[in-house]
Short mmCIF file of C-alpha atoms and ligand atoms in Angstrom, two decimals:
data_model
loop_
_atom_site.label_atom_id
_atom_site.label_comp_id
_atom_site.label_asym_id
_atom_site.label_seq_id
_atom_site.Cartn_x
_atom_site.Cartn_y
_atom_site.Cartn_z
CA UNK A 1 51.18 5.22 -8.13
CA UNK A 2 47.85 5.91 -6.75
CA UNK A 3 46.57 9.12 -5.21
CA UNK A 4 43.33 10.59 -4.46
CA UNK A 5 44.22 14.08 -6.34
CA UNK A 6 46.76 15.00 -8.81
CA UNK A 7 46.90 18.43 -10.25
CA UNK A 8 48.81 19.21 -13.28
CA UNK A 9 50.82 22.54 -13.08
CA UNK A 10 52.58 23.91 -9.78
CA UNK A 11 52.00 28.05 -9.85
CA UNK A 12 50.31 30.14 -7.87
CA UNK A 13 46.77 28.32 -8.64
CA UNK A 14 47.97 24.07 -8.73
CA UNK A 15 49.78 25.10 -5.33
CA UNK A 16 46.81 26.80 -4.05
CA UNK A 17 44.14 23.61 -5.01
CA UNK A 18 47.24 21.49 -3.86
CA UNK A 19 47.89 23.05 -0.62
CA UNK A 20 43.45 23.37 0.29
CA UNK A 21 43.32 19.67 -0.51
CA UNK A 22 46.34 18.32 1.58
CA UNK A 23 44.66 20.40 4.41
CA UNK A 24 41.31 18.63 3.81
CA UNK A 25 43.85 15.02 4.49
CA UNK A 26 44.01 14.44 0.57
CA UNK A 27 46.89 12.39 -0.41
CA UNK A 28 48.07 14.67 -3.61
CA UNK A 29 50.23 15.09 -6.51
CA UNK A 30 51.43 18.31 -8.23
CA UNK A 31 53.59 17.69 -11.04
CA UNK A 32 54.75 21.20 -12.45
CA UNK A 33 57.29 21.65 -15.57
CA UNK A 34 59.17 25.19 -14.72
CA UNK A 35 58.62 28.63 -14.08
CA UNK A 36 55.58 30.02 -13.70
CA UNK A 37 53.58 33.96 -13.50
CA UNK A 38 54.97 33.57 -9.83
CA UNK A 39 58.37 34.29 -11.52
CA UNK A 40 57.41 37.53 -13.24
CA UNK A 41 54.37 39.00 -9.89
CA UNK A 42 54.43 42.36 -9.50
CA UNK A 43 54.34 42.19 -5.79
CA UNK A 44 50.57 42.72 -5.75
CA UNK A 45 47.71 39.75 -6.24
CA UNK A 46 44.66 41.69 -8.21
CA UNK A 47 41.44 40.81 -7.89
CA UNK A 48 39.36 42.95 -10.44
CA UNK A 49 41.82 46.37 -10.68
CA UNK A 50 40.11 47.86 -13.86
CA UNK A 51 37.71 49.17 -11.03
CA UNK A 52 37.75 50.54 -8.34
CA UNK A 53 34.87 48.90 -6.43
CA UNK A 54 36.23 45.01 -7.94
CA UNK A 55 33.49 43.33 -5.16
CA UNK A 56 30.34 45.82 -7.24
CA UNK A 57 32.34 45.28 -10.37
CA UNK A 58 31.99 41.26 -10.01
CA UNK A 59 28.10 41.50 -10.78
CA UNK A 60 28.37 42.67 -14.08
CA UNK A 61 30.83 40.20 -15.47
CA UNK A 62 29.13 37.71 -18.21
CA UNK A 63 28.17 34.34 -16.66
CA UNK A 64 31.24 32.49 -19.17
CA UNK A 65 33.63 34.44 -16.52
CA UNK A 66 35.66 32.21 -14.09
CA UNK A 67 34.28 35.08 -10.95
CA UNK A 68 30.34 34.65 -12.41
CA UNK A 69 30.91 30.52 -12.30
CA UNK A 70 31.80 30.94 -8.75
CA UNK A 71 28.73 32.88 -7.79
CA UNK A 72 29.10 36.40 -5.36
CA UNK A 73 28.87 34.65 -2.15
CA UNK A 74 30.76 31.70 -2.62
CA UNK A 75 34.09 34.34 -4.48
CA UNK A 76 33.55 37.06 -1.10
CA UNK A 77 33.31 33.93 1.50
CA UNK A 78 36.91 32.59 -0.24
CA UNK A 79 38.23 36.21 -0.87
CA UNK A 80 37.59 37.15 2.73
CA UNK A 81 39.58 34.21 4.09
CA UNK A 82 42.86 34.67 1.25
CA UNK A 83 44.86 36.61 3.74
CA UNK A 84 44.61 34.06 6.63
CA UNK A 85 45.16 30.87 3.92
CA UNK A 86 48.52 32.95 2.80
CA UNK A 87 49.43 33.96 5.97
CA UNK A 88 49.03 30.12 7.68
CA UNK A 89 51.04 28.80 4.86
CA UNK A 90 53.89 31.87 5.40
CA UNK A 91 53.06 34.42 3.25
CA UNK A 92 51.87 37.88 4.88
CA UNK A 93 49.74 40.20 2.21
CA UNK A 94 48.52 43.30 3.13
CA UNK A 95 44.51 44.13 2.19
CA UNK A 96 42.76 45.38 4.81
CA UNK A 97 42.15 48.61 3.10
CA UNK A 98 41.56 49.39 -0.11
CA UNK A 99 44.94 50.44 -2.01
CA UNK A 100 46.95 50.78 -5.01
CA UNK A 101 50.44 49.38 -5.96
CA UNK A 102 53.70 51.57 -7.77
CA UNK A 103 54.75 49.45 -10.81
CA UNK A 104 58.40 49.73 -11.63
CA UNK A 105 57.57 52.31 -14.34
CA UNK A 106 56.17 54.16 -11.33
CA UNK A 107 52.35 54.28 -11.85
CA UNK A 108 49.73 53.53 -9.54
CA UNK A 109 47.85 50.49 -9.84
CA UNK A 110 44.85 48.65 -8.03
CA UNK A 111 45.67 46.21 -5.68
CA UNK A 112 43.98 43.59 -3.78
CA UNK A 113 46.60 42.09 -1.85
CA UNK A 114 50.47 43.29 -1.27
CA UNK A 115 53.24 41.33 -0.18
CA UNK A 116 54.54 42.39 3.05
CA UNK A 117 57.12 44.95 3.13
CA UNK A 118 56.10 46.07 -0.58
CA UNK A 119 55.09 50.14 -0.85
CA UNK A 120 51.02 50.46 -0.71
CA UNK A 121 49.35 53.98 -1.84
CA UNK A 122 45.68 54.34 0.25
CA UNK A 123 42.82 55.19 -2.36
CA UNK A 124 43.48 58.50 -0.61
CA UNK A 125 46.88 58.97 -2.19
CA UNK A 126 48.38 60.74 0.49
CA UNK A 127 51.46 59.23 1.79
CA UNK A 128 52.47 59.66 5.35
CA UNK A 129 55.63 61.02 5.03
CA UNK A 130 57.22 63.89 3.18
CA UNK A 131 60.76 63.19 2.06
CA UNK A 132 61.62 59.76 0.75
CA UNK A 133 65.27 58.08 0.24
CA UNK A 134 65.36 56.71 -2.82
CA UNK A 135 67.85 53.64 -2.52
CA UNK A 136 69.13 52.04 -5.80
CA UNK A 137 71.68 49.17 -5.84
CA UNK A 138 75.11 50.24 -8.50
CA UNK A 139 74.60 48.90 -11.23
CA UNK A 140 71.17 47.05 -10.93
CA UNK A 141 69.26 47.98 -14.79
CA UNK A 142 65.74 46.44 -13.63
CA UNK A 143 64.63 49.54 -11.24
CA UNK A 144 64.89 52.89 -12.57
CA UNK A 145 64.77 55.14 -9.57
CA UNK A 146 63.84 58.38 -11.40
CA UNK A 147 60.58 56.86 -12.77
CA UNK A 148 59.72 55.68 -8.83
CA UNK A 149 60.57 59.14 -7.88
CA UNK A 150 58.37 60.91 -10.94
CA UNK A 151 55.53 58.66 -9.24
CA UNK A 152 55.88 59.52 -5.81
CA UNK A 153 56.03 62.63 -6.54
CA UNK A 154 52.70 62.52 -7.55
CA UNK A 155 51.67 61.29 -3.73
CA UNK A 156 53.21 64.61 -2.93
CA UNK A 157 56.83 63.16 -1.62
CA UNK A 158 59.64 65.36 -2.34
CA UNK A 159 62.18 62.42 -3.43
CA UNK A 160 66.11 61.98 -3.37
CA UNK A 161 67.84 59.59 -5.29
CA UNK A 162 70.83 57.53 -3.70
CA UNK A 163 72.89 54.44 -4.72
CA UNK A 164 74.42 52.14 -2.64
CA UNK A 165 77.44 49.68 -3.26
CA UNK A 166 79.33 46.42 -1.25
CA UNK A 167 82.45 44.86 -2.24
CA UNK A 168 80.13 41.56 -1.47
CA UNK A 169 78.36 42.44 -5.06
CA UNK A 170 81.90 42.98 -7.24
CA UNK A 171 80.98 39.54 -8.40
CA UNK A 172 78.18 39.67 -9.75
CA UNK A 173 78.46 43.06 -10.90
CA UNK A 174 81.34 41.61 -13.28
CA UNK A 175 78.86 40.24 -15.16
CA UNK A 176 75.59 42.71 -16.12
CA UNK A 177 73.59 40.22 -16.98
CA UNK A 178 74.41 38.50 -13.70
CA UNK A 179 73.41 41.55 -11.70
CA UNK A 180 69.48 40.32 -11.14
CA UNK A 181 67.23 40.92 -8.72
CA UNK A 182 67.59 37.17 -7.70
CA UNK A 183 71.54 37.13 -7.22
CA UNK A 184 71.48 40.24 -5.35
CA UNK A 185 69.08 38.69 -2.46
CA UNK A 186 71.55 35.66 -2.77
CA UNK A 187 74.17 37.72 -1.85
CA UNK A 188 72.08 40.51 0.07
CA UNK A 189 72.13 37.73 2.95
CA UNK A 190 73.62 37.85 6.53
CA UNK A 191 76.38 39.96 7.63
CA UNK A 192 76.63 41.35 4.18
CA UNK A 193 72.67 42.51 4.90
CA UNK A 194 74.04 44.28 7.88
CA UNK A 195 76.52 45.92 6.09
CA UNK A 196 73.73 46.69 2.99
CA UNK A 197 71.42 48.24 6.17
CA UNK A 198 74.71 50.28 7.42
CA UNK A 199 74.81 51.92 3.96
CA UNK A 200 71.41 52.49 3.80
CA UNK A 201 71.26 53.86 7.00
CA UNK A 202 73.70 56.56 6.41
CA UNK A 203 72.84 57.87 3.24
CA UNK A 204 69.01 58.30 4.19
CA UNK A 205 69.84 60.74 6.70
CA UNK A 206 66.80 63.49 6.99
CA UNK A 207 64.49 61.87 5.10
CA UNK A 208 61.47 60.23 6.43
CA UNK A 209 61.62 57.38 4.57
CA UNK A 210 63.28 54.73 2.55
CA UNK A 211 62.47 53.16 -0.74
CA UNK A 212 64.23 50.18 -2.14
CA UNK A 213 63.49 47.57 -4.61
CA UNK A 214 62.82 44.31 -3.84
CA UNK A 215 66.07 42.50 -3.87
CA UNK A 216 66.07 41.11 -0.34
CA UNK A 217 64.48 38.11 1.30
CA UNK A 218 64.11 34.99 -1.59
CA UNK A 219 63.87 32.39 0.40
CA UNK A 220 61.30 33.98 2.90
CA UNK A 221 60.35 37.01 4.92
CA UNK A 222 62.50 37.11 7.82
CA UNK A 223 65.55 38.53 5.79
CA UNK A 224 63.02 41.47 5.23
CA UNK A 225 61.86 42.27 8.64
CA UNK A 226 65.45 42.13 9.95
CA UNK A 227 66.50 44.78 7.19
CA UNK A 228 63.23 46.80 8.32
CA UNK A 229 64.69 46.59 12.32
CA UNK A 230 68.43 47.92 11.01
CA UNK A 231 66.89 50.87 9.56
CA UNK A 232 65.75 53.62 11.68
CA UNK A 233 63.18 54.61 9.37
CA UNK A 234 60.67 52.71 7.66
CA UNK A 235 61.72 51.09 4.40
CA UNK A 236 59.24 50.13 1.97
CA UNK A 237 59.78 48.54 -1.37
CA UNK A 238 58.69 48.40 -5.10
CA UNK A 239 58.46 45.52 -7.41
CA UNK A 240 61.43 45.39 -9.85
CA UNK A 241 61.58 44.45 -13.46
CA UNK A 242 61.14 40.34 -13.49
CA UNK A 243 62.83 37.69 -12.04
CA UNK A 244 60.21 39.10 -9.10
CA UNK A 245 61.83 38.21 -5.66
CA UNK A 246 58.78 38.37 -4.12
CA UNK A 247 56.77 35.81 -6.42
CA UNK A 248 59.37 33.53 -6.02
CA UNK A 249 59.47 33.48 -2.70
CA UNK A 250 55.79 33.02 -2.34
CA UNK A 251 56.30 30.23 -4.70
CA UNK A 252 58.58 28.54 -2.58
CA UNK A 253 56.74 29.28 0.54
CA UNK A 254 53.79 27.75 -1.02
CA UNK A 255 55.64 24.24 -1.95
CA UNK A 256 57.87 24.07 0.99
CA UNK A 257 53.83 24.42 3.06
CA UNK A 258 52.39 21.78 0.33
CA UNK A 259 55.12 18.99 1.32
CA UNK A 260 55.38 19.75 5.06
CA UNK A 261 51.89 18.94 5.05
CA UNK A 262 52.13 15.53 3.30
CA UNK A 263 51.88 16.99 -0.43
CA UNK A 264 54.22 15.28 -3.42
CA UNK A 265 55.53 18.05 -6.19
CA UNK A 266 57.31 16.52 -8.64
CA UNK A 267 59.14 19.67 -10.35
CA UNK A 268 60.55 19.71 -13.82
CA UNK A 269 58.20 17.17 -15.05
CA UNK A 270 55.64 17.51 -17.33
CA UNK A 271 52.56 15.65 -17.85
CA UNK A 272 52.16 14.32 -21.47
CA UNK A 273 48.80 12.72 -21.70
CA UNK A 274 46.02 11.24 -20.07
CA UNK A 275 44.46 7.57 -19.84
CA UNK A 276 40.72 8.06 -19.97
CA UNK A 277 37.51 5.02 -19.39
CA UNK A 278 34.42 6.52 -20.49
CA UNK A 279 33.96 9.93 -19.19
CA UNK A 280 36.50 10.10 -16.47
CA UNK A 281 39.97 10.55 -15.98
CA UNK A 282 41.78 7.03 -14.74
CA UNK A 283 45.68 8.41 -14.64
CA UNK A 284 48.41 10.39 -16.35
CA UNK A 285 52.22 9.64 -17.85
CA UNK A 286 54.84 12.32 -17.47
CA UNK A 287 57.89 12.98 -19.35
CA UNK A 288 60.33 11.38 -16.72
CA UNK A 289 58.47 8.56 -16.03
CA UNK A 290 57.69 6.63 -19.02
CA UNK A 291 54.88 4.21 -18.71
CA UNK A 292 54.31 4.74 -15.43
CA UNK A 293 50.76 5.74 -14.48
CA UNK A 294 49.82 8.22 -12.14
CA UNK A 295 46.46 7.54 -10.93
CA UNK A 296 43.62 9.27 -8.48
CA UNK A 297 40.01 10.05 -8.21
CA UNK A 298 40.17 13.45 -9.14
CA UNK A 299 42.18 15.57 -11.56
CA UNK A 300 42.56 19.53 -11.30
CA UNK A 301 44.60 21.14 -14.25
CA UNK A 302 46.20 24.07 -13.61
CA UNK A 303 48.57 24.30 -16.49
CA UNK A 304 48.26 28.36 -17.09
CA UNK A 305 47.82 29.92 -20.13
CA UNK A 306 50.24 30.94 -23.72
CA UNK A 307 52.79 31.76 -21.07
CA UNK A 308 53.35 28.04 -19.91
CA UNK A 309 52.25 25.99 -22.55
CA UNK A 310 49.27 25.09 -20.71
CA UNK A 311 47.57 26.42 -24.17
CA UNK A 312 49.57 26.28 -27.95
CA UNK A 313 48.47 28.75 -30.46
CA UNK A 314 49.35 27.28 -34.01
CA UNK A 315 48.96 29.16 -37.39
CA UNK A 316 45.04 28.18 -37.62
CA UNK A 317 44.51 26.63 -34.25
CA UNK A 318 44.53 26.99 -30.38
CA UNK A 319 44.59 23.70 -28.39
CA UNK A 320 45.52 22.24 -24.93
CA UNK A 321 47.94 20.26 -25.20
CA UNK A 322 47.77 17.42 -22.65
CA UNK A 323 44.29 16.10 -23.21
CA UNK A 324 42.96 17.67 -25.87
CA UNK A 325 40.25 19.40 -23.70
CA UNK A 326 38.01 21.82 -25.76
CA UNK A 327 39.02 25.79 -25.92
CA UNK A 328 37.02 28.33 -26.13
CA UNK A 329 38.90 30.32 -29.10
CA UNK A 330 37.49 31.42 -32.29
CA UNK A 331 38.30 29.37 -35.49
CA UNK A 332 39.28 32.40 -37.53
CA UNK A 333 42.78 33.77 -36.67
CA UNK A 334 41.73 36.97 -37.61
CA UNK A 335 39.31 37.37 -34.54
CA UNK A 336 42.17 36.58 -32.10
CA UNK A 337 43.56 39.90 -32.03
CA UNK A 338 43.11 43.64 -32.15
CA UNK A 339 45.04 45.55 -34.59
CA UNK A 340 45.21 48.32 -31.72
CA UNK A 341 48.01 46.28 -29.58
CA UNK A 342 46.29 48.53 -26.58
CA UNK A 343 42.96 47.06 -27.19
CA UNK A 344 40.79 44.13 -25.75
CA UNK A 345 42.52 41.60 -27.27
CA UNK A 346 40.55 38.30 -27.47
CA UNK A 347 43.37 36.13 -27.23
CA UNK A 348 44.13 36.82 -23.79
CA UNK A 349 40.29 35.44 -23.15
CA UNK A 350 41.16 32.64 -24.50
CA UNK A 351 41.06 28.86 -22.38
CA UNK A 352 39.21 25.96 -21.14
CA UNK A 353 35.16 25.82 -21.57
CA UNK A 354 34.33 24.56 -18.39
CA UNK A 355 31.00 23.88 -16.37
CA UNK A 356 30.05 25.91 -13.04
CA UNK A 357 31.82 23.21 -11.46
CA UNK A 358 34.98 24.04 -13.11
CA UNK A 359 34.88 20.67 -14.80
CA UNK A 360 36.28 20.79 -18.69
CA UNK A 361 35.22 18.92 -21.81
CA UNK A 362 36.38 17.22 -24.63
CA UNK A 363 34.67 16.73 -27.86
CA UNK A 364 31.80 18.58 -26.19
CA UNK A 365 31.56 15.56 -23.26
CA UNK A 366 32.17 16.56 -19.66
CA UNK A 367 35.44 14.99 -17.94
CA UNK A 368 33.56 14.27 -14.59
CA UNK A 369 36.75 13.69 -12.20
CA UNK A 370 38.43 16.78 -14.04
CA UNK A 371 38.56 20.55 -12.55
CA UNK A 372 40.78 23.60 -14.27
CA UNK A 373 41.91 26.26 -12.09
CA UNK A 374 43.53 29.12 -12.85
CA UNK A 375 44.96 31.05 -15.93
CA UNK A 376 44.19 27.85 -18.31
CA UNK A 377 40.68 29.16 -18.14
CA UNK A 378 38.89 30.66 -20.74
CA UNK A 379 36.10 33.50 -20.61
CA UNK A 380 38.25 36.09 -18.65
CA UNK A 381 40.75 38.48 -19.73
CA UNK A 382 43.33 38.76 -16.63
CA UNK A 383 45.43 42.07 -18.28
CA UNK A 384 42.83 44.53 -19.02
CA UNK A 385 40.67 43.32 -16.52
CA UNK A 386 43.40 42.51 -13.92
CA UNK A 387 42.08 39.91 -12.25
CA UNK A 388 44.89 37.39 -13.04
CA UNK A 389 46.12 36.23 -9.18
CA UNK A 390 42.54 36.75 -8.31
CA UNK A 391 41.03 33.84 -10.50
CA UNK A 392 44.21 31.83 -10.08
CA UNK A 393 43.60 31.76 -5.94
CA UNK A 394 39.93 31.87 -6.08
CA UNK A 395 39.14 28.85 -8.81
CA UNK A 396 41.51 26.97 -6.93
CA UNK A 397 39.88 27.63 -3.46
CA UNK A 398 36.88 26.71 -4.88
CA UNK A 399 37.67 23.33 -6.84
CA UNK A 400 39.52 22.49 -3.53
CA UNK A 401 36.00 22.50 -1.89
CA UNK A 402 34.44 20.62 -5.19
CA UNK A 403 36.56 18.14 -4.34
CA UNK A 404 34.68 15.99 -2.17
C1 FAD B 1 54.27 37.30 -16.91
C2 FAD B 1 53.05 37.39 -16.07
C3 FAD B 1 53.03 38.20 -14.92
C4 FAD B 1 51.88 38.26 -14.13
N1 FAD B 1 51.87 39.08 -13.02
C5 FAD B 1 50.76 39.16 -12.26
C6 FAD B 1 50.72 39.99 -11.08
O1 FAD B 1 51.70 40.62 -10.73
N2 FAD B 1 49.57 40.05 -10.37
C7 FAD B 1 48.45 39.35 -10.74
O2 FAD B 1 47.42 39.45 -10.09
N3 FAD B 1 48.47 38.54 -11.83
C8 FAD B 1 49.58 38.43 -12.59
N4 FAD B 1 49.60 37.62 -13.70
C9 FAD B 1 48.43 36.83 -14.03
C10 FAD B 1 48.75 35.35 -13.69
O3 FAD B 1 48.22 34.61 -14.72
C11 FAD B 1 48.23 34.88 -12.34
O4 FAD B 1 48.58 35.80 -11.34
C12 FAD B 1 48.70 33.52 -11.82
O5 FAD B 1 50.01 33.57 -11.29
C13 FAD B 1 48.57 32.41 -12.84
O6 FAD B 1 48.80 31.21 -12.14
P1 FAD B 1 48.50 29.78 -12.77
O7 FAD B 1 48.92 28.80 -11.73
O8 FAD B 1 47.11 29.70 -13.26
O9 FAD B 1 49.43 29.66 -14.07
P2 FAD B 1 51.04 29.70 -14.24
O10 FAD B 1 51.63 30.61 -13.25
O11 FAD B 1 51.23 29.97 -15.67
O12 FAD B 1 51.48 28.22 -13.85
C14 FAD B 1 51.26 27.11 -14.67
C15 FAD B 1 52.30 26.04 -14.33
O13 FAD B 1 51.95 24.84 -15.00
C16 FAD B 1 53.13 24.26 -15.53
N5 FAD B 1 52.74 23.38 -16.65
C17 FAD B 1 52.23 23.73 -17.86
N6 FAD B 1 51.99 22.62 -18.60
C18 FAD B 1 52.36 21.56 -17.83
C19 FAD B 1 52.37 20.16 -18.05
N7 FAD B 1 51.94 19.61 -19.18
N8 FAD B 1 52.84 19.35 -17.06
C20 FAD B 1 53.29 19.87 -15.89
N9 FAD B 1 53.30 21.20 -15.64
C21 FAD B 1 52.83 22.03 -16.59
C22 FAD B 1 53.99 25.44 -15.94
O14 FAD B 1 55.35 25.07 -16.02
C23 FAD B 1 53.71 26.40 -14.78
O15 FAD B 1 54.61 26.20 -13.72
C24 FAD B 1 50.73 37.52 -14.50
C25 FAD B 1 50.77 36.72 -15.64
C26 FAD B 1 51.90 36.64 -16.42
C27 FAD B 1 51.89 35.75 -17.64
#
């Protein structure tokens, strides 16, 4: 089967390159094994949050680092235009101002873009309200209510804690570890939202607002904004332990845009090797369909990092898997961590060495028709510099306009 792009690895950075080159009339194939980060987002897409002027901060990052390879202009041309790519494709992020995020353990945390719906702090701090409802689900372990209120509390917002209960849950309650973000917007669907806004409704009575975590609205954003019109008050919500709601909803958003516009995603496959002629990339076999060859012109892998098998670490070795591509890791497994676990650890800055055009090598010889995107990347270190969504979207934006 013959098409003119196949990318290798359907998160948030294959569907990206995937969706930016069906849009430029590009007949393309993502074939993606499973899960991805999507699964485990926080709500909030950072760009550079270890500062707090990320666009400044971007000029002193080495030239090895995914940001440097796509030079200033070229990452604030693409970062200006993120909202309205999401937004076209069904995703709404909030960015217009600078702000910060509330993790589930209730700290605040730089943000570039926030998924609608989800509580933003300004850089100011101040809230605008000054009692909040804090609305917890019975029996829902993966958001502890007191740490959101110890945090909010911080913005200055007195906080009370409430929890609400439906018959409509009593199954999956039976079960704890049934009783998952995920099943609850299953169920959280519908009348039985009505009935969830009802609740909320009464029991946030003299406070100014309401807090909830993100349990509604998997398959896309209208169950939110109806729950936001039963509620007299504005309710705002915080990211829950993983599965995330919200990142798989963008996820879905994202593939359901890809194939409406022409795309093919072949999901729980996985691509096993590659079929090379001199320096370029002819086609590639997946698991499910034997000798089958999937040809195109151009290649983008996008298989993520540890967390996806897009990289293997062995006893004395890190390698890519699919094509052998070279990694920038050291040799000595001694250098690959910190004995601090807080600490820079150099793993995490481990990935593919790539050119300025984003195209890997193997045995030290450029693939020509082969981009990486994404968290498979080496030279960046996406937790302590938290720029992990930011080089997924961004790479992929900008290998989409490689792509000739
Ligand atoms: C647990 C976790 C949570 C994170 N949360 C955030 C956050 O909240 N905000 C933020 O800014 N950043 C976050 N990050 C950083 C994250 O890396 C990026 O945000 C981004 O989602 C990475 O996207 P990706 O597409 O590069 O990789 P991934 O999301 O890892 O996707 C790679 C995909 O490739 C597939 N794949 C791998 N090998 C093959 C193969 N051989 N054949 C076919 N498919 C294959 C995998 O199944 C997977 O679906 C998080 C990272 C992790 C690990």
């Amino acid at each position: 089967m013959k098409f003119d792009t196949v990318i290798i690895g359907g998160g948030l950075s294959g569907l990206t390159a995937g969706l930016s080159l069906v849009k430029k009339g590009k007949k393309t194939l993502i074939v993606s094994s499973g899960q991805s980060a999507l699964h485990f987002f926080s709500g909030s897409f950072e760009l550079l949050s270890s500062s707090d002027e990320p666009f400044k901060a971007i000029d002193t990052l080495p030239e090895t680092h995914p940001y440097s390879r796509i030079g200033r202009d070229n990452l604030l041309r693409l970062a200006e235009g993120t909202g309205q790519f999401f937004a076209s494709a069904g995703v709404t992020l909030c960015g217009d101002e600078p702000h910060k995020r509330l993790t589930p353990m209730g700290f605040k945390k730089n943000a570039w873009l926030t998924s609608e719906g989800l509580l933003t702090i300004p850089d100011s701090g101040t809230l605008p309200w000054k009692t909040a409802a804090v609305v917890n689900i019975c029996g829902f372990l993966d958001f502890h209510s007191s740490f959101i209120c110890a945090g909010l509390g911080k913005c200055g917002l007195e906080c009370r804690e409430f929890t609400v209960n439906l018959p409509e849950l009593e199954k999956i309650r039976q079960n704890p570890t049934e009783m998952r973000s995920t099943n609850i917007a299953k169920t959280l669907t519908g009348e039985v939202l009505d009935k969830f806004a009802a609740e909320i409704e009464r029991v946030s009575a003299g406070c100014d607002v309401v807090i909830l975590p993100v349990v509604v609205g998997i398959q896309d954003e209208s169950e939110c904004k109806r729950l936001c019109s039963l509620v007299s008050r504005p309710v705002k919500m915080v990211a829950t332990f993983p599965p995330s709601v919200p990142g798989i909803r963008i996820q879905m958003q994202l593939k359901r845009q890809f194939c409406a516009a022409g795309g093919t995603y072949l999901l729980g496959d996985t691509v096993t090797d590659g079929v090379f002629e001199g320096s370029r990339l002819v086609g590639i076999h997946t698991a499910n369909h034997g000798d089958s060859l999937f040809t195109a012109d151009d290649f983008v892998i996008a298989s993520g990092s540890f967390f996806s098998h897009g990289l293997v670490a062995e006893r004395n070795r890190v390698y890519e898997p699919v094509f052998g591509l070279d990694v920038l890791a050291s040799d000595e497994r001694g250098e690959w961590f910190a004995m601090d676990v807080f600490d820079n650890q150099p793993y995490m800055s481990f990935g593919l060495s790539v050119d300025n055009e984003f195209r890997p090598s193997a045995g030290g010889a450029v693939v020509e028709n082969l981009r990486a995107v994404g968290s498979v990347l080496g030279g960046f270190n996406p937790l302590k510099e938290g720029c992990g969504a930011g080089v997924a979207i961004l790479t992929a934006m900008r290998v989409a306009e490689l792509i000739s």
